[in-house]
Short mmCIF file of C-alpha atoms in Angstrom, two decimals:
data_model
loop_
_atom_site.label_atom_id
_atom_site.label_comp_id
_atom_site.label_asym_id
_atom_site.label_seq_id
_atom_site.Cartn_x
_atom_site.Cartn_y
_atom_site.Cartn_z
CA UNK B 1 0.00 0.00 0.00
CA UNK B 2 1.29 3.36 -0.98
CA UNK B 3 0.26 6.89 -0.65
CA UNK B 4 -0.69 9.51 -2.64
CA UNK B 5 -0.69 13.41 -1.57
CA UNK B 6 -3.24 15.81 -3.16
CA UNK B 7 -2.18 19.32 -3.56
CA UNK B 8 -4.51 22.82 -3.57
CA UNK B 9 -4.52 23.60 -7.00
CA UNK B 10 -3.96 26.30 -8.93
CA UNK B 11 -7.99 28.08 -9.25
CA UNK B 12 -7.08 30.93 -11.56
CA UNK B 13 -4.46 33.05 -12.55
CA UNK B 14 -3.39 35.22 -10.01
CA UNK B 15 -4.39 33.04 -7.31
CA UNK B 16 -2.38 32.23 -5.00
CA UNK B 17 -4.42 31.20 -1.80
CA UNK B 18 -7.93 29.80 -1.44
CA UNK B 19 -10.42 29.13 1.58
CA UNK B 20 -11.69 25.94 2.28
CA UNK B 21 -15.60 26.25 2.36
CA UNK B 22 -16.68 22.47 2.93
CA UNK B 23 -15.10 18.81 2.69
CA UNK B 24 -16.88 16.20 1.40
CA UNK B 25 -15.17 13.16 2.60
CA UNK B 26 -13.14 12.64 6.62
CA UNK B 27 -10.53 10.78 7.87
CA UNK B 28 -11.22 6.83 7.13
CA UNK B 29 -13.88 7.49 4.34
CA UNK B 30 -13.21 5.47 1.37
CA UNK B 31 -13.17 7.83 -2.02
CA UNK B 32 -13.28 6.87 -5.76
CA UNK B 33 -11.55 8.75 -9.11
CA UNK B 34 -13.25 11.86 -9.44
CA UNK B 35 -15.12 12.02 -6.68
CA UNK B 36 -15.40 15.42 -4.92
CA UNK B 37 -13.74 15.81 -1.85
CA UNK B 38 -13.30 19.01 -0.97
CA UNK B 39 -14.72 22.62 -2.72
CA UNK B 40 -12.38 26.14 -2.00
CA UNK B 41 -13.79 29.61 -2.95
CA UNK B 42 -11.46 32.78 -4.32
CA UNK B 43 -13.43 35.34 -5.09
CA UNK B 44 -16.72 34.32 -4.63
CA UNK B 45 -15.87 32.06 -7.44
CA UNK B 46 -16.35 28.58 -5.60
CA UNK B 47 -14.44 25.96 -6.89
CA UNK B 48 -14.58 21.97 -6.27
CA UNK B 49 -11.91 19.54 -6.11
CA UNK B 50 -12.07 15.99 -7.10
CA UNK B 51 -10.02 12.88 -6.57
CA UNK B 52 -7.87 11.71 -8.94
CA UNK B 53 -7.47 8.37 -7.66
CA UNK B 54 -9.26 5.51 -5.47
CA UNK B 55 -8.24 4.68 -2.00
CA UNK B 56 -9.14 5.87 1.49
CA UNK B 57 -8.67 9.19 3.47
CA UNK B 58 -5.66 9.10 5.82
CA UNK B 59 -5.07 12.92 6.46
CA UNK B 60 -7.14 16.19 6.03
CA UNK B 61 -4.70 18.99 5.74
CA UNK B 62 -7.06 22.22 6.71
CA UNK B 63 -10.30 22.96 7.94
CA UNK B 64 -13.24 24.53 6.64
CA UNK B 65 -12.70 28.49 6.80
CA UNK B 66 -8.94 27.92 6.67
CA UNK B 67 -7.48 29.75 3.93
CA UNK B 68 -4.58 26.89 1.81
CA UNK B 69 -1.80 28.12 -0.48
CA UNK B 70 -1.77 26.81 -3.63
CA UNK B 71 0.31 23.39 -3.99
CA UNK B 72 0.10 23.62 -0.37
CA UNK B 73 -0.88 19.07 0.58
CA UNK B 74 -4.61 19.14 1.23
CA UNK B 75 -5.51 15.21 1.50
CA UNK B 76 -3.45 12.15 1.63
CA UNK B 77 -5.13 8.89 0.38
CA UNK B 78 -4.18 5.96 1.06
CA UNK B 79 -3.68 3.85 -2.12
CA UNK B 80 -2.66 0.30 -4.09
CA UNK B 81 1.03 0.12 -5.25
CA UNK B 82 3.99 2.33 -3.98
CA UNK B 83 1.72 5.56 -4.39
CA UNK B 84 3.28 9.21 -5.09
CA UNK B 85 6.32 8.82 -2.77
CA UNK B 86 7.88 6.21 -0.66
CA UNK B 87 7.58 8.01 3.07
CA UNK B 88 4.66 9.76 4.35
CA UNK B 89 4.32 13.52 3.96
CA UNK B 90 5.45 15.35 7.40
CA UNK B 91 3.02 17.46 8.61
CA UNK B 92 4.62 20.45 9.08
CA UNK B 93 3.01 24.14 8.52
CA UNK B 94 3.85 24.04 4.86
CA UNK B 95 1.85 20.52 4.15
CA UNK B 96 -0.74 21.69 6.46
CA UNK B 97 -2.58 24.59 7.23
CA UNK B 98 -2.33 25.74 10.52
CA UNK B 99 -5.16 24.61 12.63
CA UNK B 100 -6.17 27.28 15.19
CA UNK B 101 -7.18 26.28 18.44
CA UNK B 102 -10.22 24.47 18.82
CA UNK B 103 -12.56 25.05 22.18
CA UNK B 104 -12.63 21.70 23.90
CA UNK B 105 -16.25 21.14 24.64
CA UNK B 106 -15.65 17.08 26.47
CA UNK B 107 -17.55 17.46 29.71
CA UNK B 108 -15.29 17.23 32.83
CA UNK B 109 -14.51 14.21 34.82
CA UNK B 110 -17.81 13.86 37.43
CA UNK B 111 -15.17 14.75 40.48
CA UNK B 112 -16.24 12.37 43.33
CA UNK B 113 -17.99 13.78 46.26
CA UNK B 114 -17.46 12.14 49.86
CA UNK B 115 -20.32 9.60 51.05
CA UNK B 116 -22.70 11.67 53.05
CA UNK B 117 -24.89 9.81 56.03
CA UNK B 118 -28.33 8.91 55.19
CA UNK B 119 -31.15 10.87 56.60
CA UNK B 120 -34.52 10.85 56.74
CA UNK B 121 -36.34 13.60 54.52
CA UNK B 122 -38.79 15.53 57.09
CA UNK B 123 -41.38 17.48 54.30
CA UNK B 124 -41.14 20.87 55.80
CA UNK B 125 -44.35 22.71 56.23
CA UNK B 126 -45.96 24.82 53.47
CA UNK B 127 -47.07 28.41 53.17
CA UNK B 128 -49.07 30.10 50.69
CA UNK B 129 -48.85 27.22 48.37
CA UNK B 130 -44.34 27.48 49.51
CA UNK B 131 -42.29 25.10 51.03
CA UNK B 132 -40.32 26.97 53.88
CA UNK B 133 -37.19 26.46 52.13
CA UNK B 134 -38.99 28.49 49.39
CA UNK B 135 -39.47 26.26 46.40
CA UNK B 136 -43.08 25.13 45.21
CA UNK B 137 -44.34 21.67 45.11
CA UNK B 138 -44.69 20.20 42.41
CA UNK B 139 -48.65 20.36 41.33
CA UNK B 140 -48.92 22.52 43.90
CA UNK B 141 -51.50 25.48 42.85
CA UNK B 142 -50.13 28.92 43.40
CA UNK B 143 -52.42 30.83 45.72
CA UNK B 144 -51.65 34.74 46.38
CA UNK B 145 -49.17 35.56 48.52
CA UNK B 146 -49.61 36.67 52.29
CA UNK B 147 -48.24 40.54 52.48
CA UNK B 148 -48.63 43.86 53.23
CA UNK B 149 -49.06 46.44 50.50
CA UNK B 150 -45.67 48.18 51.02
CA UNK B 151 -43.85 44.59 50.53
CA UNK B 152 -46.20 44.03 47.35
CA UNK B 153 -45.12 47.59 46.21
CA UNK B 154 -41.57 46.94 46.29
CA UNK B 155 -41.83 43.50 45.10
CA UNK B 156 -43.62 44.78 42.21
CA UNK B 157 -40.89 47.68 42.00
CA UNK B 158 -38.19 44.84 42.09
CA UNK B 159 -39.57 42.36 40.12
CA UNK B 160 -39.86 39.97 42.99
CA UNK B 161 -42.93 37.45 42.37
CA UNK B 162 -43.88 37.12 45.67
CA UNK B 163 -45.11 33.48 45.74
CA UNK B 164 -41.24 32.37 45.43
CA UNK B 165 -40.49 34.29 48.82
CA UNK B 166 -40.72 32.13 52.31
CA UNK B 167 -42.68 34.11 54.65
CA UNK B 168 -41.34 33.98 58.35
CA UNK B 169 -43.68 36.07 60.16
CA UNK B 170 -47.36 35.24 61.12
CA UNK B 171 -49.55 32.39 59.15
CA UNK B 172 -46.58 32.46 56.93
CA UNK B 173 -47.27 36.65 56.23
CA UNK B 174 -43.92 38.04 54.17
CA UNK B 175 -42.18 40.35 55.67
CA UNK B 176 -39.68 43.28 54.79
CA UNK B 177 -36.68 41.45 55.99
CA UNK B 178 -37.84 38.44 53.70
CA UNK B 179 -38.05 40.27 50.93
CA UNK B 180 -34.57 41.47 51.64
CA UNK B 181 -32.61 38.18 52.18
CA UNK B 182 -34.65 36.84 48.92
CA UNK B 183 -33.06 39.97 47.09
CA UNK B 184 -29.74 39.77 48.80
CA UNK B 185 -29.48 36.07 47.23
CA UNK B 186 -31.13 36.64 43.91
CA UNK B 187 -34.52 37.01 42.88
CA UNK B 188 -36.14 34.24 40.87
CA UNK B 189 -37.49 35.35 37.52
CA UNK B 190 -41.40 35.15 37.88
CA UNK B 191 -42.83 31.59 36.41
CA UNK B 192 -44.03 31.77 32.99
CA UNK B 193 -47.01 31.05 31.78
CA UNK B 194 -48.22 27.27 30.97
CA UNK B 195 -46.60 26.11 27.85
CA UNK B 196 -43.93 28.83 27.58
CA UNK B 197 -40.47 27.97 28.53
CA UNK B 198 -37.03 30.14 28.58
CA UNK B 199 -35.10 29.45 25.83
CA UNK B 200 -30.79 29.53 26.70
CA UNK B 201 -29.15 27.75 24.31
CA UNK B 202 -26.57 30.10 21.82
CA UNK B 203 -25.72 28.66 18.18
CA UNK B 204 -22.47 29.57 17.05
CA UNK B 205 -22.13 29.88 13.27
CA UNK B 206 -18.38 30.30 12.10
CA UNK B 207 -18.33 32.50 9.27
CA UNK B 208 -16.91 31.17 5.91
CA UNK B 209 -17.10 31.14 2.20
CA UNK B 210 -19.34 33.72 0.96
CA UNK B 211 -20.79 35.24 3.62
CA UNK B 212 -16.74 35.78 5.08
CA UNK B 213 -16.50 37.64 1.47
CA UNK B 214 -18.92 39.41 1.97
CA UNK B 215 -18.59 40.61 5.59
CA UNK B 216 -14.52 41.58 4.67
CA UNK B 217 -16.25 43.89 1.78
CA UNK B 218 -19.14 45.80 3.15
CA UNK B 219 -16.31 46.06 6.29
CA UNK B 220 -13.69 47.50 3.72
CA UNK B 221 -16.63 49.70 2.39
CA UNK B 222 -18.19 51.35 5.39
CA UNK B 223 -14.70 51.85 6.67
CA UNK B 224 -12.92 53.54 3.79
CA UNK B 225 -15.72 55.04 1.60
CA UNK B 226 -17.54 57.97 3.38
CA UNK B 227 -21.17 57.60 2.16
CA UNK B 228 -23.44 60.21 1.26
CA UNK B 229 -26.82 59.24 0.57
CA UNK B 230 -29.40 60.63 -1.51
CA UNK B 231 -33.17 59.61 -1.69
CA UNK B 232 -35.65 60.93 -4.51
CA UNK B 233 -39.50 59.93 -5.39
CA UNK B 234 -39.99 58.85 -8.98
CA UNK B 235 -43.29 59.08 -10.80
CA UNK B 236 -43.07 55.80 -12.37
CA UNK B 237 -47.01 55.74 -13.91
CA UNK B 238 -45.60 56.62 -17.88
CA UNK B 239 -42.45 53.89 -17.53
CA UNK B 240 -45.24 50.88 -15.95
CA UNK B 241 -47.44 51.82 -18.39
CA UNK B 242 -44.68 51.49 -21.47
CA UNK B 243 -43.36 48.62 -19.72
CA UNK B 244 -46.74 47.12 -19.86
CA UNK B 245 -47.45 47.52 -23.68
CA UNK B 246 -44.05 46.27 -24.28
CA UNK B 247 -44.76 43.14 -22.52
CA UNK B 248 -48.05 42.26 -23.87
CA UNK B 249 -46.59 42.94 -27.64
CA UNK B 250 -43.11 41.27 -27.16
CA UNK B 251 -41.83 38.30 -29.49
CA UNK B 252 -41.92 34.68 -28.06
CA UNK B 253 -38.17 34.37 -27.82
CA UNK B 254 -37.79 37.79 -25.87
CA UNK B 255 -37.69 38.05 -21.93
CA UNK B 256 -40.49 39.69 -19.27
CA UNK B 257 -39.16 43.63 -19.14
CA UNK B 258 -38.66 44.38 -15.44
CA UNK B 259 -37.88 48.35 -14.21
CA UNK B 260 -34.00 47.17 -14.04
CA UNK B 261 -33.53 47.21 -17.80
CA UNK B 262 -34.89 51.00 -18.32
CA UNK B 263 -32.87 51.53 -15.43
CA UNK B 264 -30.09 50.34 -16.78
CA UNK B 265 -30.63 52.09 -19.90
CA UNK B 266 -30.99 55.53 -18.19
CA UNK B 267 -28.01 55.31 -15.87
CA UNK B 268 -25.92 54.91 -19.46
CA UNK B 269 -27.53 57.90 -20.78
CA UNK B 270 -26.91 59.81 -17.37
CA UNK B 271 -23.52 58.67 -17.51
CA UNK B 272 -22.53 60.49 -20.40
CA UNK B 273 -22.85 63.50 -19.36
CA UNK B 274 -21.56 62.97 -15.42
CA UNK B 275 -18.94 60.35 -16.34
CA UNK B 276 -17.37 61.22 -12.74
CA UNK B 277 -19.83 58.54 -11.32
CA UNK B 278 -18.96 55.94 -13.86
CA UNK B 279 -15.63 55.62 -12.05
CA UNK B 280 -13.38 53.67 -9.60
CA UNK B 281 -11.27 55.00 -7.00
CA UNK B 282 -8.31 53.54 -6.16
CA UNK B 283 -7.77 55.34 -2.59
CA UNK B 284 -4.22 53.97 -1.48
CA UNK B 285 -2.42 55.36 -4.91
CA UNK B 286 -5.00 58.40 -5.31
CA UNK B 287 -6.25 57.58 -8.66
CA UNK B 288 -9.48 58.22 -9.67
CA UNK B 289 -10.44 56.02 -13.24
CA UNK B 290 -13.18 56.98 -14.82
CA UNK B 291 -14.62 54.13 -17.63
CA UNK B 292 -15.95 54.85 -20.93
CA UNK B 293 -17.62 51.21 -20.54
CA UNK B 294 -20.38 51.02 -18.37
CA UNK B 295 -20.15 47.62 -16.40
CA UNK B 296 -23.48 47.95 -13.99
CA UNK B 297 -23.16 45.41 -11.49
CA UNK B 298 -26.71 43.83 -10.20
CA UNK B 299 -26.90 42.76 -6.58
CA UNK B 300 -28.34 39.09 -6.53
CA UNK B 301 -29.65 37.47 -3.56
CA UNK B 302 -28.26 33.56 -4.12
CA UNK B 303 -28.75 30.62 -1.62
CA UNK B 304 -25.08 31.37 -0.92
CA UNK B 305 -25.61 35.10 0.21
CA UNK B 306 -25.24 38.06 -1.87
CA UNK B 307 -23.68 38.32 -5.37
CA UNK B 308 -22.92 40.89 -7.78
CA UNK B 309 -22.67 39.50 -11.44
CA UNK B 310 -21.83 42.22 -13.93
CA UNK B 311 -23.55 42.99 -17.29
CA UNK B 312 -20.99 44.45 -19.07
CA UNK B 313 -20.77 47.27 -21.65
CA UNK B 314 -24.43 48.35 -21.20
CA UNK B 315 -23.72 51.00 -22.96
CA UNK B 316 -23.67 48.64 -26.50
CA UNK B 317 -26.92 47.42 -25.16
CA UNK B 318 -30.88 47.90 -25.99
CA UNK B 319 -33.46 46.91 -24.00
CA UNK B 320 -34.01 43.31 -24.56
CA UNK B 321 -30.47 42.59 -24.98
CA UNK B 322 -30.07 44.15 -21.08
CA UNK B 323 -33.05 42.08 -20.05
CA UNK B 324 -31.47 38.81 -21.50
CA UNK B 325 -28.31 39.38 -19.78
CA UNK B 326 -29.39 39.67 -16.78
CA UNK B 327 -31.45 36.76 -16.23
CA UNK B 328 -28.91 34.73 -17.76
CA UNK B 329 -26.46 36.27 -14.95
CA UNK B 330 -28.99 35.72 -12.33
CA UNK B 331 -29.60 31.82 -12.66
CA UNK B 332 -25.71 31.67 -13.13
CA UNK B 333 -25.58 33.76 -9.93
CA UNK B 334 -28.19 31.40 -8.08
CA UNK B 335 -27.10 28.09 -9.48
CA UNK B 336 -23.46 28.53 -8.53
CA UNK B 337 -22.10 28.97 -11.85
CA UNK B 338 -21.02 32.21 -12.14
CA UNK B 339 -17.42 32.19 -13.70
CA UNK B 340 -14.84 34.84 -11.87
CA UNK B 341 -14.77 37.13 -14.92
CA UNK B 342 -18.93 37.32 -14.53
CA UNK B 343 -18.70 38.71 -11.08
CA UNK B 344 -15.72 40.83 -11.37
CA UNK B 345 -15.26 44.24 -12.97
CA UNK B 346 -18.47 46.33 -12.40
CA UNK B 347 -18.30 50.08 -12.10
CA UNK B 348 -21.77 51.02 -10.39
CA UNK B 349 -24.05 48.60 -9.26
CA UNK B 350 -28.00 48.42 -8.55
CA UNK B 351 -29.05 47.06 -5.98
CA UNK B 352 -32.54 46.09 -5.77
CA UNK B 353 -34.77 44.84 -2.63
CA UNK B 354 -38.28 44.50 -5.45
CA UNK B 355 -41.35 44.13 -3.81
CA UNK B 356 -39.50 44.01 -0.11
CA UNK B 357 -37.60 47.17 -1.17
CA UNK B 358 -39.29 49.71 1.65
CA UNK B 359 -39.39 53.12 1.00
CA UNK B 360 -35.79 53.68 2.02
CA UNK B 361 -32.63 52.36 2.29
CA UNK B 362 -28.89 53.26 2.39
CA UNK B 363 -26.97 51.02 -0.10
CA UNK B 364 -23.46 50.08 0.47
CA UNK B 365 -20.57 51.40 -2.20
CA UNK B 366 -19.60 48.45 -4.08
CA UNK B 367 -15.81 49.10 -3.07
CA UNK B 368 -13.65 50.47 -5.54
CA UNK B 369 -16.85 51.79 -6.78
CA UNK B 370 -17.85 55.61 -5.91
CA UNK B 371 -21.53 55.08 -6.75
CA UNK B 372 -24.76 52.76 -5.98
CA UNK B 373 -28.34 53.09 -6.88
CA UNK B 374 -31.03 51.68 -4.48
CA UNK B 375 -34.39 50.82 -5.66
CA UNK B 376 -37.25 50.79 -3.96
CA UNK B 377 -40.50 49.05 -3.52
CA UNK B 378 -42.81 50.67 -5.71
CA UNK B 379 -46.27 51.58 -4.88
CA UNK B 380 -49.95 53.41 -6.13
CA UNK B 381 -49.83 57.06 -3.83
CA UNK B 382 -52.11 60.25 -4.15
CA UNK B 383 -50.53 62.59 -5.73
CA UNK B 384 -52.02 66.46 -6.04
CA UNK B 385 -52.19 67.61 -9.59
CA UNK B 386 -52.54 71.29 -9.01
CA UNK B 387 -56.75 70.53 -8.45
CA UNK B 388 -56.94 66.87 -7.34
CA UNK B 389 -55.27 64.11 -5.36
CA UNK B 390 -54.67 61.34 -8.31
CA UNK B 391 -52.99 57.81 -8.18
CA UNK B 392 -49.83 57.32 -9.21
CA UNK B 393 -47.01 54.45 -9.48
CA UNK B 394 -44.00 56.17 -7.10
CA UNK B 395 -40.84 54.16 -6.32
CA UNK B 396 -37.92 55.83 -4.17
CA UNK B 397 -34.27 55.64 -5.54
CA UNK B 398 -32.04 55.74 -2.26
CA UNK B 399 -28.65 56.23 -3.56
CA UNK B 400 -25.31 56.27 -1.99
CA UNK B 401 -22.07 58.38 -3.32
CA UNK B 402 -18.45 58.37 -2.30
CA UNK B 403 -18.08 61.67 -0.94
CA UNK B 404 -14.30 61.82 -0.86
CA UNK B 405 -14.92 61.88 -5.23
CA UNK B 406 -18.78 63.06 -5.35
CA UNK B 407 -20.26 65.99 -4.03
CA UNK B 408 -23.36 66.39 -2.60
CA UNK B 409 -24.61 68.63 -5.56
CA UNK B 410 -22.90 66.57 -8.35
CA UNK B 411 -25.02 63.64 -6.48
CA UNK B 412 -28.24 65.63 -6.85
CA UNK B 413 -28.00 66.65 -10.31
CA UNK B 414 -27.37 62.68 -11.13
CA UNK B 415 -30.24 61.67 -9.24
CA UNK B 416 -32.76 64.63 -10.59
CA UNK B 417 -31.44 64.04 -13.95
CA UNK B 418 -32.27 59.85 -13.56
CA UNK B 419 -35.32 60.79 -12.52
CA UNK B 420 -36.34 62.89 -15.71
CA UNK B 421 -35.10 60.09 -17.76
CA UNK B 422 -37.44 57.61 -15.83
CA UNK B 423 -40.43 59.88 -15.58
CA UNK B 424 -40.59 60.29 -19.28
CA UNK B 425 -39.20 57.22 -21.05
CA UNK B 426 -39.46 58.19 -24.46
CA UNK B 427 -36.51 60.14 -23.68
CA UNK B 428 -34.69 57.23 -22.74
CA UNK B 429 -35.08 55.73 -26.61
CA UNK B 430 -34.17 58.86 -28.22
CA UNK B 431 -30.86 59.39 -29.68
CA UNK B 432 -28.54 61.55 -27.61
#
């Protein structure tokens, strides 16, 4: 028997490190070729690695959340024949990750207690439905407590329920001085109702994967990038009803127009003439680039957490073309097969909550990014006309600017002149 040594591969150019998001296989478990046994994310790209050969586990060389340098031994499997060397691989840091501390959570040894003498258990005497060492019997129907109104007052002030107090004065009456030594030692929360129960146990979820990605980003964002937000009502009654016609008279082969597309399509014509917000800023070098492309990144809720696959060059793009895009993005987004180059490379994003949007919210810069439009849920409001209150579609755009590279009146004009676009979409076709 022999053994061969399985090494992180290389998962893209560039790459030089990877974290382990979830094994597939332990120590002992007997594997086949090509079997998965492990999968490794870089850049929310997730990536999985199969076996090239049949044998058994031996050796796990990380664990999940542990980030592995490429070519860095990951598994050892235990093989037929002389295998890839002749000795074992030593564990040391460079063939193995190192393992961080792990909370031991093996209850202590039960630490013997001397033999006590028997005794015979005298049932003390009971008060007000109360043992006199304080504690209820079991069954036992709580009747109201024997005290004055000062003691219920401060009970009450305290929090004390009464009926857990021992009462040492007459017929079992509570007294001052017992509500003091039942403080002193730590009032009892009051019993809860029948059926209800307190609830103490804490799950602890280690962070990995994607939702490690994404905490390290909105973290880099909030800290570097100081926000300025900007939130603006949008008639959207003209642009639903468009959107409506368009639907009902589309071709077979073309996609269900959602508000994202004409979004899209007015942020490029926006963009051209306040290409600061098409930009990136590169803060440690203090280079601001601003694209000619327009790369709009959508946010995508996936099973996985939050995604940002990028339609790119939206500029080149009508309509139906933007609406094709991104639903092929999306199910690539949700179904895990979003390559790196999909997700990467965005210069504003959208971010969009649809019909859990709320009426506002304060999106979070897409770091390098210096610009991020929120949409909102939209919704039928009165609306005077000059001589009436009439119903129209409105939908809030919250969004957020880097302030360090937008200012507050460059973000205004953006916003007021997105709105104009949206608010009369025929402009949005017309040639610039």
């Amino acid at each position: 028997m022999g053994e061969f040594v399985i090494k992180m591969p290389d998962v893209g150019e560039g790459v030089a490190e990877a974290e382990l998001v979830e094994w597939h296989v332990k120590p002992g478990d007997p594997v086949r070729e090509d079997m998965v046994l492990a999968a490794v994310m870089t850049d929310k790209a997730t990536v999985e690695i199969p076996s090239p050969v049949t044998g058994t586990v031996l050796w796990l060389g990380a664990e999940v959340g542990d980030t592995v340098a490429v070519k860095a031994p990951l598994v050892r499997i235990e093989i037929s024949g002389e295998g890839e060397t002749a000795a074992p691989v030593e564990e040391k840091p460079v063939a193995k990750v190192e393992e961080k501390p792990a909370v031991k959570t093996e209850a202590p040894a039960p630490v013997s207690k001397p033999a006590r003498p028997a005794k015979v258990e005298v049932k003390a005497p009971t008060t007000n439905g109360v043992h006199a060492n304080g504690a209820h019997a079991a069954g036992e129907r709580l009747e109201k407590a024997l005290a004055s109104p000062a003691v219920r007052l401060r009970a009450k002030e305290s929090g004390v329920d009464l009926r857990q107090v021992t009462g040492t004065g007459p017929a079992g009456r509570i007294t001052h001085d017992d509500l003091d030594q039942f403080i002193a030692r730590g009032a009892q929360p009051a019993l809860a109702p029948a059926g209800l129960q307190r609830k103490t146990a804490v799950d602890e979820i280690k962070v990995t994967g994607l939702r490690r990605r994404i905490a390290e980003k909105m973290s880099l964002s909030t800290s570097r990038i100081p926000h300025i937000t900007y939130v603006e009502e949008v008639d959207m009654t003209a642009l639903e009803d468009l959107r409506t016609t368009m639907n009902r008279d589309r071709k077979p082969d073309q996609p269900k127009l959602t508000v994202l597309p004409y979004l899209m399509r007015a942020l490029v014509r926006t963009i051209a003439d306040q290409p600061a917000v098409n930009a990136t800023f590169d803060d440690g070098a203090g280079i601001i680039s601003r694209h000619h492309g327009v790369h709009i990144g959508i946010a995508t809720q996936t099973p996985a957490g939050l995604t940002v696959p990028v339609v790119r060059h939206a500029e080149a793009r009508g309509i139906w073309d933007c609406a094709n895009e991104l639903n092929r993005l999306a199910d690539a987004a949700r179904t895990g097969t979003a390559t790196r180059d999909e997700l990467t490379g965005s210069t504003i994003t959208i971010s969009s909550l649809g019909a859990l949007g709320g009426i506002v919210s304060t999106p979070v810069i897409n770091h390098p990014e210096v610009a991020i439009i929120g949409v909102n849920k939209l919704a039928v409001r009165p609306v005077w006309d000059g001589t009436q209150f009439v119903p129209r579609k409105i939908m809030n755009l919250s969004s957020s600017f880097d302030h360090r590279v937008i200012d507050g009146w460059d973000a205004a004009v953006f916003v007021q002149r997105l709105k104009t676009l949206l608010e009369t979409p025929a402009l949005i076709f017309v040639e610039a």
